[in-house]
Amino acid sequence: MTVTASSERAAGRRVALVTLGCTRNDVDSEELAGRLSAEGWDLVDDAADADVAVVNTCGFVEQAKKDSIDALLEAADLKDPESGARTRAVVAVGCMAERYGEQLASQLPEADAVLGFDSYASMSDHLATILGGGRVASHTPSDRRKLLPLSPTARPGAADAVSTPGHGPTRAGSPTHAYGPPLVRARLDHRPWAPLKIASGCDRRCSFCAIPMFRGAYLSRRPADVIAEARWLAGEGVREVFLVSENSTSYGKDLGDLTLLESLLPELAAVEGIERVRVSYLQPAEIRPSLLSAMATTPGVVPYYDISFQHASEPLLRRMRRFGGREAFLDLLGRVRATDPTAGVRTNVIVGFPGETEADLAELTAFLETARLDVVGVFGYSDEDGTEAEGLDGHLSAQVVAERVERVTSLVEELTARRAEERIGEVVEVLVESVDLSGDGEGVVGRTAYQGPDVDGSTTLVLSDADQVPSVGHLVPATIVASEGVDLLARPR
């Protein structure tokens, strides 16, 4: 790791970062890791080998919260002397900690501290205090939207006073990398791709979503910082950068240029060593023709469109405080595929939203049957504390929501498998992510340009005896020869 330590390594200063949730959390964990490494902490992979386990929680939906609690309890079990583990303390950070703070601390005494985003810059001091037997006060939650000015263009000047995970240091004297703008990040894995945060927060007011309350108002990172971090990632062996935010289509609005993403993409694609640039989380109501054009015509930007449709019934979308509908969404997909017929499209949908009728559900399934999407995440609605939807009438029973989720999931599995089968015969490039040719290994596995990391399926290379085994990080030209669900098989060309 190219991180400069500001103090000598010492016994009893080993830390493990346990990360749950989305790729934005992955960036935040790596920033925490960079800060801690620079302050003299040794990073270890396994919580059992660490003096303190820092669990970066997710607070997005009910299941994610349960997973976070389970991870905290599992780490806390390691503090039992009979476990044989080194672990002496467990600290909760991340979205769930930021959202619930003191409430989570009172309900989970197994955690030695529950710390919010404002604690990240001083995390080393907090961990040292806890390991020394001291107490660090748990976070008091507040609406983070109020920390920045209401006007987006007034935010950059006020941003230095607000802790924004994944954006680098926010105080003088923070550790930096050896070159470029202030960067604090240490890689926690050896994958040939990495998430790269371009913005944080959200100004949209979707009635089901609590994210703006604990992530704050929309704040773009300056292009120079994004490009400098991409260069550093390339130096760490990264070949694909995955641009992440809560809403990438708003990038630049607080910097006075709503088309800034269009000019940023060619600069990122030109970074030496970066072979692919992937954009995530596009809001359909904000997708501009110029953005579609930039994504389609910039070499190195992959034809991958992560579009947050959420539903297709116009009346229900209005209750969600969103825009669009089946015809508008199909028109957008038509414009995407006019630039590249093989483009990959993924989305998420919410089923069982308050007031959803069978007619609304039929509108959604009709859209899905026509849209030819590569990946669809299906979520059952659940109330989120403090959201508008929590107070809406027309709540459906848990049984009805579960039945609709099962119905739509079954349809989606059939449709996405059919879409994958349509791709047989296509010529692709596969970014190799793992090589395991042992007897029970998975072989050579990677992703095509239209498969996003972790959740969009994978591609296994079918090698002949004459084929040279590629290494992790190589881009291998191949032809798709078969499919298994959303996963693909491809033969090197």
Tab-separated table of C-alpha atoms in Angstrom:
chain	number	residue	atom	x	y	z
A	1	MET	CA	0.000	0.000	0.000
A	2	THR	CA	1.327	3.430	-0.903
A	3	VAL	CA	0.263	5.053	2.365
A	4	THR	CA	2.649	7.128	4.439
A	5	ALA	CA	2.656	6.220	8.142
A	6	SER	CA	2.794	9.186	10.526
A	7	SER	CA	3.854	7.130	13.552
A	8	GLU	CA	5.651	3.871	14.268
A	9	ARG	CA	3.703	0.645	14.251
A	10	ALA	CA	3.033	-0.534	17.767
A	11	ALA	CA	1.858	-3.695	19.439
A	12	GLY	CA	-1.853	-3.668	20.145
A	13	ARG	CA	-2.726	-1.538	17.115
A	14	ARG	CA	-4.157	-4.031	14.677
A	15	VAL	CA	-7.493	-3.226	13.047
A	16	ALA	CA	-9.846	-5.059	10.687
A	17	LEU	CA	-12.455	-3.319	8.523
A	18	VAL	CA	-15.622	-5.379	8.059
A	19	THR	CA	-17.753	-3.868	5.278
A	20	LEU	CA	-21.427	-4.436	4.545
A	21	GLY	CA	-23.713	-2.885	1.965
A	22	CYS	CA	-22.949	-1.138	-1.298
A	23	THR	CA	-19.808	-0.190	-3.182
A	24	ARG	CA	-20.037	3.327	-1.720
A	25	ASN	CA	-19.382	1.716	1.654
A	26	ASP	CA	-16.380	-0.066	0.129
A	27	VAL	CA	-14.873	3.339	-0.697
A	28	ASP	CA	-15.598	4.637	2.801
A	29	SER	CA	-13.913	1.597	4.373
A	30	GLU	CA	-10.823	2.068	2.223
A	31	GLU	CA	-10.660	5.723	3.235
A	32	LEU	CA	-10.884	4.701	6.903
A	33	ALA	CA	-8.198	2.094	6.258
A	34	GLY	CA	-5.971	4.742	4.692
A	35	ARG	CA	-6.425	7.077	7.641
A	36	LEU	CA	-5.722	4.362	10.183
A	37	SER	CA	-2.695	2.999	8.315
A	38	ALA	CA	-1.258	6.506	8.112
A	39	GLU	CA	-1.720	6.838	11.880
A	40	GLY	CA	0.292	3.701	12.576
A	41	TRP	CA	-2.340	0.963	12.627
A	42	ASP	CA	-1.704	-2.404	11.007
A	43	LEU	CA	-4.548	-3.498	8.723
A	44	VAL	CA	-5.537	-7.180	8.891
A	45	ASP	CA	-8.160	-9.080	6.932
A	46	ASP	CA	-9.697	-11.166	9.712
A	47	ALA	CA	-11.427	-9.593	12.720
A	48	ALA	CA	-10.132	-12.480	14.853
A	49	ASP	CA	-6.565	-11.289	14.171
A	50	ALA	CA	-7.312	-7.664	15.082
A	51	ASP	CA	-7.281	-5.792	18.391
A	52	VAL	CA	-10.339	-3.882	17.209
A	53	ALA	CA	-12.922	-4.714	14.540
A	54	VAL	CA	-14.528	-1.730	12.823
A	55	VAL	CA	-17.831	-2.791	11.244
A	56	ASN	CA	-18.989	-0.480	8.434
A	57	THR	CA	-22.745	-1.003	8.583
A	58	CYS	CA	-25.530	-0.572	6.031
A	59	GLY	CA	-28.799	1.150	6.936
A	60	PHE	CA	-30.607	1.027	3.610
A	61	VAL	CA	-33.388	-1.558	4.029
A	62	GLU	CA	-34.572	-3.869	6.791
A	63	GLN	CA	-32.590	-6.911	5.653
A	64	ALA	CA	-29.393	-4.853	5.393
A	65	LYS	CA	-29.889	-3.626	8.962
A	66	LYS	CA	-30.323	-7.202	10.182
A	67	ASP	CA	-27.158	-8.240	8.356
A	68	SER	CA	-25.292	-5.366	10.015
A	69	ILE	CA	-26.515	-6.365	13.482
A	70	ASP	CA	-25.488	-9.968	12.812
A	71	ALA	CA	-22.004	-8.847	11.741
A	72	LEU	CA	-21.599	-6.735	14.878
A	73	LEU	CA	-22.718	-9.595	17.124
A	74	GLU	CA	-20.421	-12.032	15.332
A	75	ALA	CA	-17.480	-9.682	15.833
A	76	ALA	CA	-18.453	-9.130	19.484
A	77	ASP	CA	-18.386	-12.880	20.084
A	78	LEU	CA	-14.657	-12.762	19.329
A	79	LYS	CA	-14.103	-10.733	22.501
A	80	ASP	CA	-14.857	-13.849	24.542
A	81	PRO	CA	-11.487	-15.127	25.816
A	82	GLU	CA	-12.589	-18.660	25.026
A	83	SER	CA	-12.868	-17.786	21.328
A	84	GLY	CA	-9.088	-17.738	20.991
A	85	ALA	CA	-9.314	-14.500	19.001
A	86	ARG	CA	-7.186	-11.416	19.532
A	87	THR	CA	-10.188	-9.058	19.337
A	88	ARG	CA	-10.713	-6.750	22.311
A	89	ALA	CA	-13.143	-4.180	20.915
A	90	VAL	CA	-15.857	-3.763	18.285
A	91	VAL	CA	-16.874	-0.409	16.842
A	92	ALA	CA	-19.882	0.290	14.610
A	93	VAL	CA	-19.551	2.925	11.876
A	94	GLY	CA	-21.285	3.511	8.542
A	95	CYS	CA	-24.849	4.292	7.524
A	96	MET	CA	-26.686	2.403	10.268
A	97	ALA	CA	-24.440	3.929	12.930
A	98	GLU	CA	-24.946	7.397	11.449
A	99	ARG	CA	-28.701	6.913	11.173
A	100	TYR	CA	-29.409	5.490	14.643
A	101	GLY	CA	-26.366	6.384	16.770
A	102	GLU	CA	-27.239	6.412	20.478
A	103	GLN	CA	-30.376	4.331	19.880
A	104	LEU	CA	-28.306	1.559	18.299
A	105	ALA	CA	-25.729	1.821	21.096
A	106	SER	CA	-28.389	1.363	23.790
A	107	GLN	CA	-29.880	-1.658	22.029
A	108	LEU	CA	-26.512	-3.221	21.195
A	109	PRO	CA	-24.276	-3.039	24.274
A	110	GLU	CA	-21.976	-5.598	22.639
A	111	ALA	CA	-20.545	-2.747	20.535
A	112	ASP	CA	-17.930	-0.673	22.355
A	113	ALA	CA	-18.876	2.440	20.376
A	114	VAL	CA	-21.293	3.575	17.679
A	115	LEU	CA	-19.634	6.368	15.701
A	116	GLY	CA	-20.975	8.611	12.941
A	117	PHE	CA	-19.361	10.102	9.870
A	118	ASP	CA	-18.006	13.099	11.823
A	119	SER	CA	-15.790	10.694	13.767
A	120	TYR	CA	-13.915	9.364	10.734
A	121	ALA	CA	-11.164	12.001	10.707
A	122	SER	CA	-10.381	11.209	14.369
A	123	MET	CA	-10.940	7.447	14.192
A	124	SER	CA	-7.376	6.597	15.235
A	125	ASP	CA	-7.732	8.573	18.473
A	126	HIS	CA	-11.139	7.022	19.168
A	127	LEU	CA	-9.891	3.469	18.712
A	128	ALA	CA	-6.855	4.119	20.903
A	129	THR	CA	-9.117	5.502	23.639
A	130	ILE	CA	-11.396	2.462	23.499
A	131	LEU	CA	-8.512	-0.024	23.597
A	132	GLY	CA	-7.041	1.928	26.507
A	133	GLY	CA	-10.207	1.334	28.518
A	134	GLY	CA	-11.757	4.738	27.885
A	135	ARG	CA	-15.185	5.595	26.543
A	136	VAL	CA	-16.100	7.422	23.365
A	137	ALA	CA	-19.557	8.981	23.272
A	138	SER	CA	-21.911	7.432	20.734
A	139	HIS	CA	-23.135	9.472	17.811
A	140	THR	CA	-26.194	11.726	18.163
A	141	PRO	CA	-28.122	11.504	14.852
A	142	SER	CA	-29.335	14.560	12.969
A	143	ASP	CA	-30.655	15.369	9.507
A	144	ARG	CA	-27.434	15.745	7.504
A	145	ARG	CA	-29.264	17.593	4.739
A	146	LYS	CA	-29.143	20.657	7.002
A	147	LEU	CA	-25.347	20.687	7.170
A	148	LEU	CA	-24.970	22.171	3.683
A	149	PRO	CA	-26.695	25.183	2.093
A	150	LEU	CA	-30.017	24.606	0.360
A	151	SER	CA	-28.625	26.041	-2.881
A	152	PRO	CA	-26.331	23.464	-4.550
A	153	THR	CA	-23.955	26.097	-5.921
A	154	ALA	CA	-23.336	27.438	-2.398
A	155	ARG	CA	-22.192	24.045	-1.112
A	156	PRO	CA	-18.577	23.768	-2.310
A	157	GLY	CA	-17.470	26.619	-0.052
A	158	ALA	CA	-19.126	25.056	2.990
A	159	ALA	CA	-18.082	21.475	2.268
A	160	ASP	CA	-14.727	21.633	4.084
A	161	ALA	CA	-16.562	21.919	7.398
A	162	VAL	CA	-18.609	18.768	6.773
A	163	SER	CA	-17.290	15.227	7.024
A	164	THR	CA	-18.137	13.444	3.781
A	165	PRO	CA	-16.839	9.854	3.705
A	166	GLY	CA	-15.038	8.892	0.526
A	167	HIS	CA	-14.159	12.479	-0.387
A	168	GLY	CA	-10.760	12.581	1.286
A	169	PRO	CA	-9.565	14.568	4.322
A	170	THR	CA	-11.557	17.503	5.633
A	171	ARG	CA	-9.104	19.009	8.137
A	172	ALA	CA	-5.639	20.509	7.961
A	173	GLY	CA	-2.876	18.067	8.747
A	174	SER	CA	-4.773	15.015	7.533
A	175	PRO	CA	-2.506	12.340	6.024
A	176	THR	CA	-2.017	12.503	2.275
A	177	HIS	CA	-0.575	10.412	-0.504
A	178	ALA	CA	2.770	11.330	-1.962
A	179	TYR	CA	1.375	13.164	-4.970
A	180	GLY	CA	-1.647	15.022	-6.246
A	181	PRO	CA	-4.582	16.446	-4.251
A	182	PRO	CA	-5.206	15.106	-0.748
A	183	LEU	CA	-6.069	11.423	-0.994
A	184	VAL	CA	-6.495	8.994	1.841
A	185	ARG	CA	-7.228	5.443	0.771
A	186	ALA	CA	-5.744	1.998	1.252
A	187	ARG	CA	-6.936	-0.917	-0.833
A	188	LEU	CA	-8.461	-3.749	1.159
A	189	ASP	CA	-8.468	-6.295	-1.660
A	190	HIS	CA	-6.609	-7.129	-4.853
A	191	ARG	CA	-9.491	-6.990	-7.311
A	192	PRO	CA	-8.719	-5.548	-10.763
A	193	TRP	CA	-11.635	-3.132	-10.380
A	194	ALA	CA	-12.435	-0.541	-7.745
A	195	PRO	CA	-15.316	1.773	-6.892
A	196	LEU	CA	-14.490	5.454	-7.267
A	197	LYS	CA	-16.789	7.922	-5.531
A	198	ILE	CA	-17.733	10.971	-7.603
A	199	ALA	CA	-20.383	12.395	-5.256
A	200	SER	CA	-22.245	11.806	-2.012
A	201	GLY	CA	-25.751	12.542	-0.801
A	202	CYS	CA	-28.960	13.185	-2.699
A	203	ASP	CA	-31.389	16.066	-3.214
A	204	ARG	CA	-34.248	13.935	-4.478
A	205	ARG	CA	-37.185	13.318	-2.176
A	206	CYS	CA	-38.331	9.823	-3.088
A	207	SER	CA	-41.016	9.010	-0.546
A	208	PHE	CA	-39.597	5.576	0.305
A	209	CYS	CA	-35.944	6.556	0.784
A	210	ALA	CA	-34.174	7.685	3.971
A	211	ILE	CA	-30.700	7.975	2.431
A	212	PRO	CA	-30.685	11.815	2.101
A	213	MET	CA	-31.346	12.161	5.838
A	214	PHE	CA	-28.192	10.296	6.866
A	215	ARG	CA	-25.986	10.834	3.791
A	216	GLY	CA	-26.873	14.505	3.416
A	217	ALA	CA	-27.430	16.900	0.543
A	218	TYR	CA	-25.810	16.285	-2.833
A	219	LEU	CA	-22.115	17.102	-2.978
A	220	SER	CA	-19.896	16.488	-6.013
A	221	ARG	CA	-16.195	15.763	-5.721
A	222	ARG	CA	-14.032	18.081	-7.750
A	223	PRO	CA	-12.897	16.520	-11.060
A	224	ALA	CA	-9.204	16.954	-10.214
A	225	ASP	CA	-9.618	14.866	-7.053
A	226	VAL	CA	-11.532	12.152	-8.913
A	227	ILE	CA	-8.893	11.952	-11.650
A	228	ALA	CA	-6.024	11.929	-9.153
A	229	GLU	CA	-7.617	9.040	-7.285
A	230	ALA	CA	-8.152	7.169	-10.565
A	231	ARG	CA	-4.437	7.552	-11.311
A	232	TRP	CA	-3.568	6.198	-7.873
A	233	LEU	CA	-5.954	3.248	-8.340
A	234	ALA	CA	-4.314	2.489	-11.709
A	235	GLY	CA	-0.975	2.410	-9.923
A	236	GLU	CA	-2.467	-0.132	-7.511
A	237	GLY	CA	-3.296	-2.483	-10.403
A	238	VAL	CA	-6.900	-1.422	-11.018
A	239	ARG	CA	-8.053	-1.796	-14.615
A	240	GLU	CA	-11.705	-0.805	-14.216
A	241	VAL	CA	-13.048	2.121	-12.199
A	242	PHE	CA	-16.686	1.923	-11.159
A	243	LEU	CA	-18.065	5.438	-10.649
A	244	VAL	CA	-20.388	5.432	-7.646
A	245	SER	CA	-22.676	7.938	-5.942
A	246	GLU	CA	-26.287	8.162	-4.823
A	247	ASN	CA	-27.165	9.838	-8.138
A	248	SER	CA	-24.530	10.128	-10.862
A	249	THR	CA	-26.777	12.107	-13.221
A	250	SER	CA	-26.660	15.095	-10.804
A	251	TYR	CA	-22.865	15.225	-10.839
A	252	GLY	CA	-21.571	18.772	-11.214
A	253	LYS	CA	-24.777	20.652	-10.433
A	254	ASP	CA	-23.267	22.096	-7.245
A	255	LEU	CA	-20.097	22.987	-9.164
A	256	GLY	CA	-22.070	25.061	-11.651
A	257	ASP	CA	-21.923	22.603	-14.558
A	258	LEU	CA	-24.557	19.901	-14.892
A	259	THR	CA	-22.702	18.468	-17.909
A	260	LEU	CA	-19.511	17.912	-15.920
A	261	LEU	CA	-19.797	14.125	-16.046
A	262	GLU	CA	-19.706	14.265	-19.844
A	263	SER	CA	-16.322	16.042	-19.743
A	264	LEU	CA	-15.011	13.932	-16.851
A	265	LEU	CA	-15.522	10.593	-18.621
A	266	PRO	CA	-12.906	11.123	-21.387
A	267	GLU	CA	-10.336	12.289	-18.820
A	268	LEU	CA	-10.880	9.202	-16.685
A	269	ALA	CA	-10.755	6.904	-19.701
A	270	ALA	CA	-7.430	8.492	-20.690
A	271	VAL	CA	-5.762	7.630	-17.362
A	272	GLU	CA	-2.865	5.292	-18.117
A	273	GLY	CA	-3.647	1.780	-16.940
A	274	ILE	CA	-7.421	2.262	-16.741
A	275	GLU	CA	-9.037	0.128	-19.432
A	276	ARG	CA	-12.690	0.519	-18.417
A	277	VAL	CA	-14.835	3.251	-16.897
A	278	ARG	CA	-18.253	2.155	-15.636
A	279	VAL	CA	-20.991	4.553	-14.520
A	280	SER	CA	-23.569	3.549	-11.910
A	281	TYR	CA	-26.910	4.796	-10.619
A	282	LEU	CA	-28.494	6.934	-13.299
A	283	GLN	CA	-31.847	8.585	-12.544
A	284	PRO	CA	-34.106	8.170	-15.601
A	285	ALA	CA	-35.709	11.605	-15.176
A	286	GLU	CA	-32.270	13.270	-15.279
A	287	ILE	CA	-30.612	11.376	-18.132
A	288	ARG	CA	-29.644	13.905	-20.805
A	289	PRO	CA	-29.052	13.194	-24.505
A	290	SER	CA	-25.543	14.613	-24.098
A	291	LEU	CA	-24.781	12.096	-21.335
A	292	LEU	CA	-26.031	9.202	-23.445
A	293	SER	CA	-23.875	10.445	-26.295
A	294	ALA	CA	-20.773	10.763	-24.097
A	295	MET	CA	-21.226	7.279	-22.654
A	296	ALA	CA	-21.740	5.783	-26.112
A	297	THR	CA	-18.894	7.532	-27.934
A	298	THR	CA	-16.085	7.778	-25.366
A	299	PRO	CA	-13.593	4.921	-25.872
A	300	GLY	CA	-13.123	3.046	-22.627
A	301	VAL	CA	-16.547	3.906	-21.190
A	302	VAL	CA	-18.412	0.626	-21.184
A	303	PRO	CA	-21.940	0.267	-22.639
A	304	TYR	CA	-23.500	-0.335	-19.223
A	305	TYR	CA	-26.554	1.574	-18.019
A	306	ASP	CA	-27.541	1.238	-14.368
A	307	ILE	CA	-30.916	3.006	-14.462
A	308	SER	CA	-33.066	3.328	-11.347
A	309	PHE	CA	-36.597	2.760	-12.666
A	310	GLN	CA	-38.115	1.454	-9.362
A	311	HIS	CA	-41.524	0.785	-11.012
A	312	ALA	CA	-43.344	1.405	-14.289
A	313	SER	CA	-46.854	2.467	-13.207
A	314	GLU	CA	-47.210	6.242	-13.555
A	315	PRO	CA	-49.688	6.661	-10.652
A	316	LEU	CA	-47.535	4.608	-8.316
A	317	LEU	CA	-44.350	6.406	-9.370
A	318	ARG	CA	-46.038	9.701	-8.455
A	319	ARG	CA	-46.735	8.324	-4.963
A	320	MET	CA	-43.049	7.443	-4.817
A	321	ARG	CA	-42.260	11.094	-5.744
A	322	ARG	CA	-40.708	9.949	-8.984
A	323	PHE	CA	-41.333	10.580	-12.667
A	324	GLY	CA	-41.820	8.512	-15.788
A	325	GLY	CA	-43.780	5.421	-16.672
A	326	ARG	CA	-43.733	2.395	-18.947
A	327	GLU	CA	-43.779	4.238	-22.286
A	328	ALA	CA	-41.258	6.875	-21.226
A	329	PHE	CA	-38.906	4.205	-19.908
A	330	LEU	CA	-39.180	2.098	-23.055
A	331	ASP	CA	-38.425	5.202	-25.127
A	332	LEU	CA	-35.305	5.822	-23.021
A	333	LEU	CA	-34.167	2.226	-23.514
A	334	GLY	CA	-34.732	2.637	-27.239
A	335	ARG	CA	-32.408	5.643	-27.282
A	336	VAL	CA	-29.773	3.714	-25.317
A	337	ARG	CA	-29.871	0.793	-27.727
A	338	ALA	CA	-29.877	3.037	-30.771
A	339	THR	CA	-26.277	3.911	-29.864
A	340	ASP	CA	-25.291	0.307	-29.050
A	341	PRO	CA	-27.705	-2.595	-29.575
A	342	THR	CA	-25.627	-4.809	-27.262
A	343	ALA	CA	-25.654	-2.360	-24.334
A	344	GLY	CA	-26.284	-3.854	-20.924
A	345	VAL	CA	-29.040	-2.427	-18.724
A	346	ARG	CA	-29.735	-3.175	-15.069
A	347	THR	CA	-32.358	-1.758	-12.712
A	348	ASN	CA	-34.056	-2.187	-9.353
A	349	VAL	CA	-37.799	-2.309	-8.725
A	350	ILE	CA	-39.871	-2.011	-5.563
A	351	VAL	CA	-42.884	-4.312	-5.256
A	352	GLY	CA	-45.721	-3.863	-2.754
A	353	PHE	CA	-45.427	-0.087	-2.306
A	354	PRO	CA	-48.411	1.373	-0.386
A	355	GLY	CA	-51.392	1.623	-2.714
A	356	GLU	CA	-49.977	-0.718	-5.352
A	357	THR	CA	-52.874	-2.360	-7.157
A	358	GLU	CA	-52.936	-5.437	-9.347
A	359	ALA	CA	-53.212	-3.035	-12.300
A	360	ASP	CA	-50.028	-1.264	-11.167
A	361	LEU	CA	-48.275	-4.605	-10.857
A	362	ALA	CA	-49.474	-5.602	-14.326
A	363	GLU	CA	-47.996	-2.375	-15.697
A	364	LEU	CA	-44.658	-3.250	-14.106
A	365	THR	CA	-44.618	-6.804	-15.439
A	366	ALA	CA	-45.606	-5.589	-18.910
A	367	PHE	CA	-42.646	-3.222	-18.850
A	368	LEU	CA	-40.267	-5.952	-17.706
A	369	GLU	CA	-41.496	-8.326	-20.409
A	370	THR	CA	-40.767	-5.715	-23.093
A	371	ALA	CA	-37.631	-4.029	-21.761
A	372	ARG	CA	-35.058	-6.857	-22.341
A	373	LEU	CA	-33.087	-5.972	-19.197
A	374	ASP	CA	-29.931	-7.841	-18.258
A	375	VAL	CA	-30.347	-7.669	-14.478
A	376	VAL	CA	-33.263	-6.661	-12.264
A	377	GLY	CA	-33.093	-6.405	-8.476
A	378	VAL	CA	-36.521	-7.013	-6.929
A	379	PHE	CA	-37.170	-5.521	-3.483
A	380	GLY	CA	-40.263	-5.881	-1.341
A	381	TYR	CA	-41.401	-2.610	0.193
A	382	SER	CA	-40.784	-2.071	3.901
A	383	ASP	CA	-41.319	1.101	5.941
A	384	GLU	CA	-38.242	3.226	6.558
A	385	ASP	CA	-38.185	5.456	9.640
A	386	GLY	CA	-38.950	9.088	8.913
A	387	THR	CA	-39.946	8.685	5.260
A	388	GLU	CA	-43.119	10.012	3.685
A	389	ALA	CA	-44.176	6.548	2.536
A	390	GLU	CA	-44.299	5.389	6.157
A	391	GLY	CA	-47.413	7.532	6.615
A	392	LEU	CA	-49.149	6.750	3.332
A	393	ASP	CA	-52.453	4.906	3.254
A	394	GLY	CA	-52.899	1.647	1.366
A	395	HIS	CA	-50.182	-0.389	3.087
A	396	LEU	CA	-50.240	-4.000	1.930
A	397	SER	CA	-49.852	-6.934	4.274
A	398	ALA	CA	-46.433	-8.574	4.567
A	399	GLN	CA	-47.936	-11.713	3.056
A	400	VAL	CA	-49.169	-9.858	-0.040
A	401	VAL	CA	-45.819	-8.084	-0.465
A	402	ALA	CA	-43.944	-11.389	-0.193
A	403	GLU	CA	-46.248	-13.048	-2.732
A	404	ARG	CA	-45.748	-10.215	-5.217
A	405	VAL	CA	-41.985	-10.288	-4.728
A	406	GLU	CA	-41.971	-14.011	-5.432
A	407	ARG	CA	-44.119	-13.532	-8.534
A	408	VAL	CA	-41.994	-10.730	-9.995
A	409	THR	CA	-38.718	-12.445	-9.055
A	410	SER	CA	-39.804	-15.594	-10.870
A	411	LEU	CA	-40.640	-13.555	-13.970
A	412	VAL	CA	-37.350	-11.655	-13.782
A	413	GLU	CA	-35.309	-14.851	-13.525
A	414	GLU	CA	-36.960	-16.146	-16.676
A	415	LEU	CA	-36.580	-12.879	-18.590
A	416	THR	CA	-32.941	-12.227	-17.642
A	417	ALA	CA	-31.986	-15.830	-18.464
A	418	ARG	CA	-33.606	-15.337	-21.870
A	419	ARG	CA	-31.693	-12.070	-22.339
A	420	ALA	CA	-28.409	-13.813	-21.510
A	421	GLU	CA	-29.207	-16.545	-24.017
A	422	GLU	CA	-29.736	-13.867	-26.692
A	423	ARG	CA	-26.100	-12.891	-26.239
A	424	ILE	CA	-24.718	-16.226	-27.439
A	425	GLY	CA	-22.458	-15.499	-30.407
A	426	GLU	CA	-21.538	-11.971	-29.312
A	427	VAL	CA	-17.859	-10.999	-29.309
A	428	VAL	CA	-16.842	-9.527	-25.935
A	429	GLU	CA	-13.846	-8.654	-23.786
A	430	VAL	CA	-13.713	-10.371	-20.408
A	431	LEU	CA	-11.909	-8.705	-17.506
A	432	VAL	CA	-10.412	-11.638	-15.574
A	433	GLU	CA	-11.129	-11.410	-11.850
A	434	SER	CA	-10.143	-14.839	-10.543
A	435	VAL	CA	-8.131	-17.849	-11.722
A	436	ASP	CA	-8.570	-21.182	-9.937
A	437	LEU	CA	-7.742	-24.237	-12.011
A	438	SER	CA	-7.612	-26.686	-9.109
A	439	GLY	CA	-9.742	-29.796	-9.334
A	440	ASP	CA	-12.760	-28.204	-7.672
A	441	GLY	CA	-11.961	-24.609	-8.665
A	442	GLU	CA	-14.229	-22.304	-10.661
A	443	GLY	CA	-11.729	-21.835	-13.476
A	444	VAL	CA	-11.064	-18.463	-15.092
A	445	VAL	CA	-13.886	-16.082	-14.199
A	446	GLY	CA	-14.478	-12.444	-15.063
A	447	ARG	CA	-16.984	-9.981	-16.471
A	448	THR	CA	-17.952	-8.586	-19.839
A	449	ALA	CA	-18.410	-4.861	-20.365
A	450	TYR	CA	-22.141	-5.125	-19.664
A	451	GLN	CA	-21.770	-7.043	-16.394
A	452	GLY	CA	-21.302	-4.865	-13.341
A	453	PRO	CA	-19.244	-6.017	-10.339
A	454	ASP	CA	-20.587	-8.458	-7.761
A	455	VAL	CA	-24.295	-8.445	-8.614
A	456	ASP	CA	-24.685	-8.663	-12.399
A	457	GLY	CA	-23.513	-12.192	-13.127
A	458	SER	CA	-20.145	-13.419	-14.331
A	459	THR	CA	-18.460	-14.922	-17.397
A	460	THR	CA	-16.393	-18.111	-17.232
A	461	LEU	CA	-13.774	-18.629	-19.930
A	462	VAL	CA	-13.811	-22.032	-21.604
A	463	LEU	CA	-10.137	-22.752	-22.255
A	464	SER	CA	-8.728	-25.312	-24.642
A	465	ASP	CA	-5.447	-27.104	-24.023
A	466	ALA	CA	-3.808	-24.707	-26.457
A	467	ASP	CA	-5.035	-21.551	-24.698
A	468	GLN	CA	-2.653	-19.660	-22.457
A	469	VAL	CA	-4.120	-19.176	-18.980
A	470	PRO	CA	-4.694	-15.446	-18.490
A	471	SER	CA	-3.831	-13.607	-15.295
A	472	VAL	CA	-6.133	-11.578	-13.075
A	473	GLY	CA	-6.577	-8.131	-14.592
A	474	HIS	CA	-6.158	-9.210	-18.210
A	475	LEU	CA	-8.783	-8.324	-20.804
A	476	VAL	CA	-9.445	-11.394	-22.922
A	477	PRO	CA	-11.275	-11.182	-26.292
A	478	ALA	CA	-13.842	-13.978	-26.401
A	479	THR	CA	-17.062	-15.227	-27.974
A	480	ILE	CA	-20.054	-16.098	-25.818
A	481	VAL	CA	-20.924	-19.754	-26.370
A	482	ALA	CA	-23.505	-20.531	-23.678
A	483	SER	CA	-25.438	-19.121	-20.720
A	484	GLU	CA	-26.553	-20.364	-17.313
A	485	GLY	CA	-29.144	-17.998	-15.898
A	486	VAL	CA	-27.489	-14.565	-16.085
A	487	ASP	CA	-24.012	-16.098	-16.106
A	488	LEU	CA	-22.171	-16.618	-19.369
A	489	LEU	CA	-19.612	-19.008	-20.841
A	490	ALA	CA	-17.156	-17.639	-23.396
A	491	ARG	CA	-14.347	-19.087	-25.489
A	492	PRO	CA	-11.183	-16.989	-26.025
A	493	ARG	CA	-10.715	-15.851	-29.613
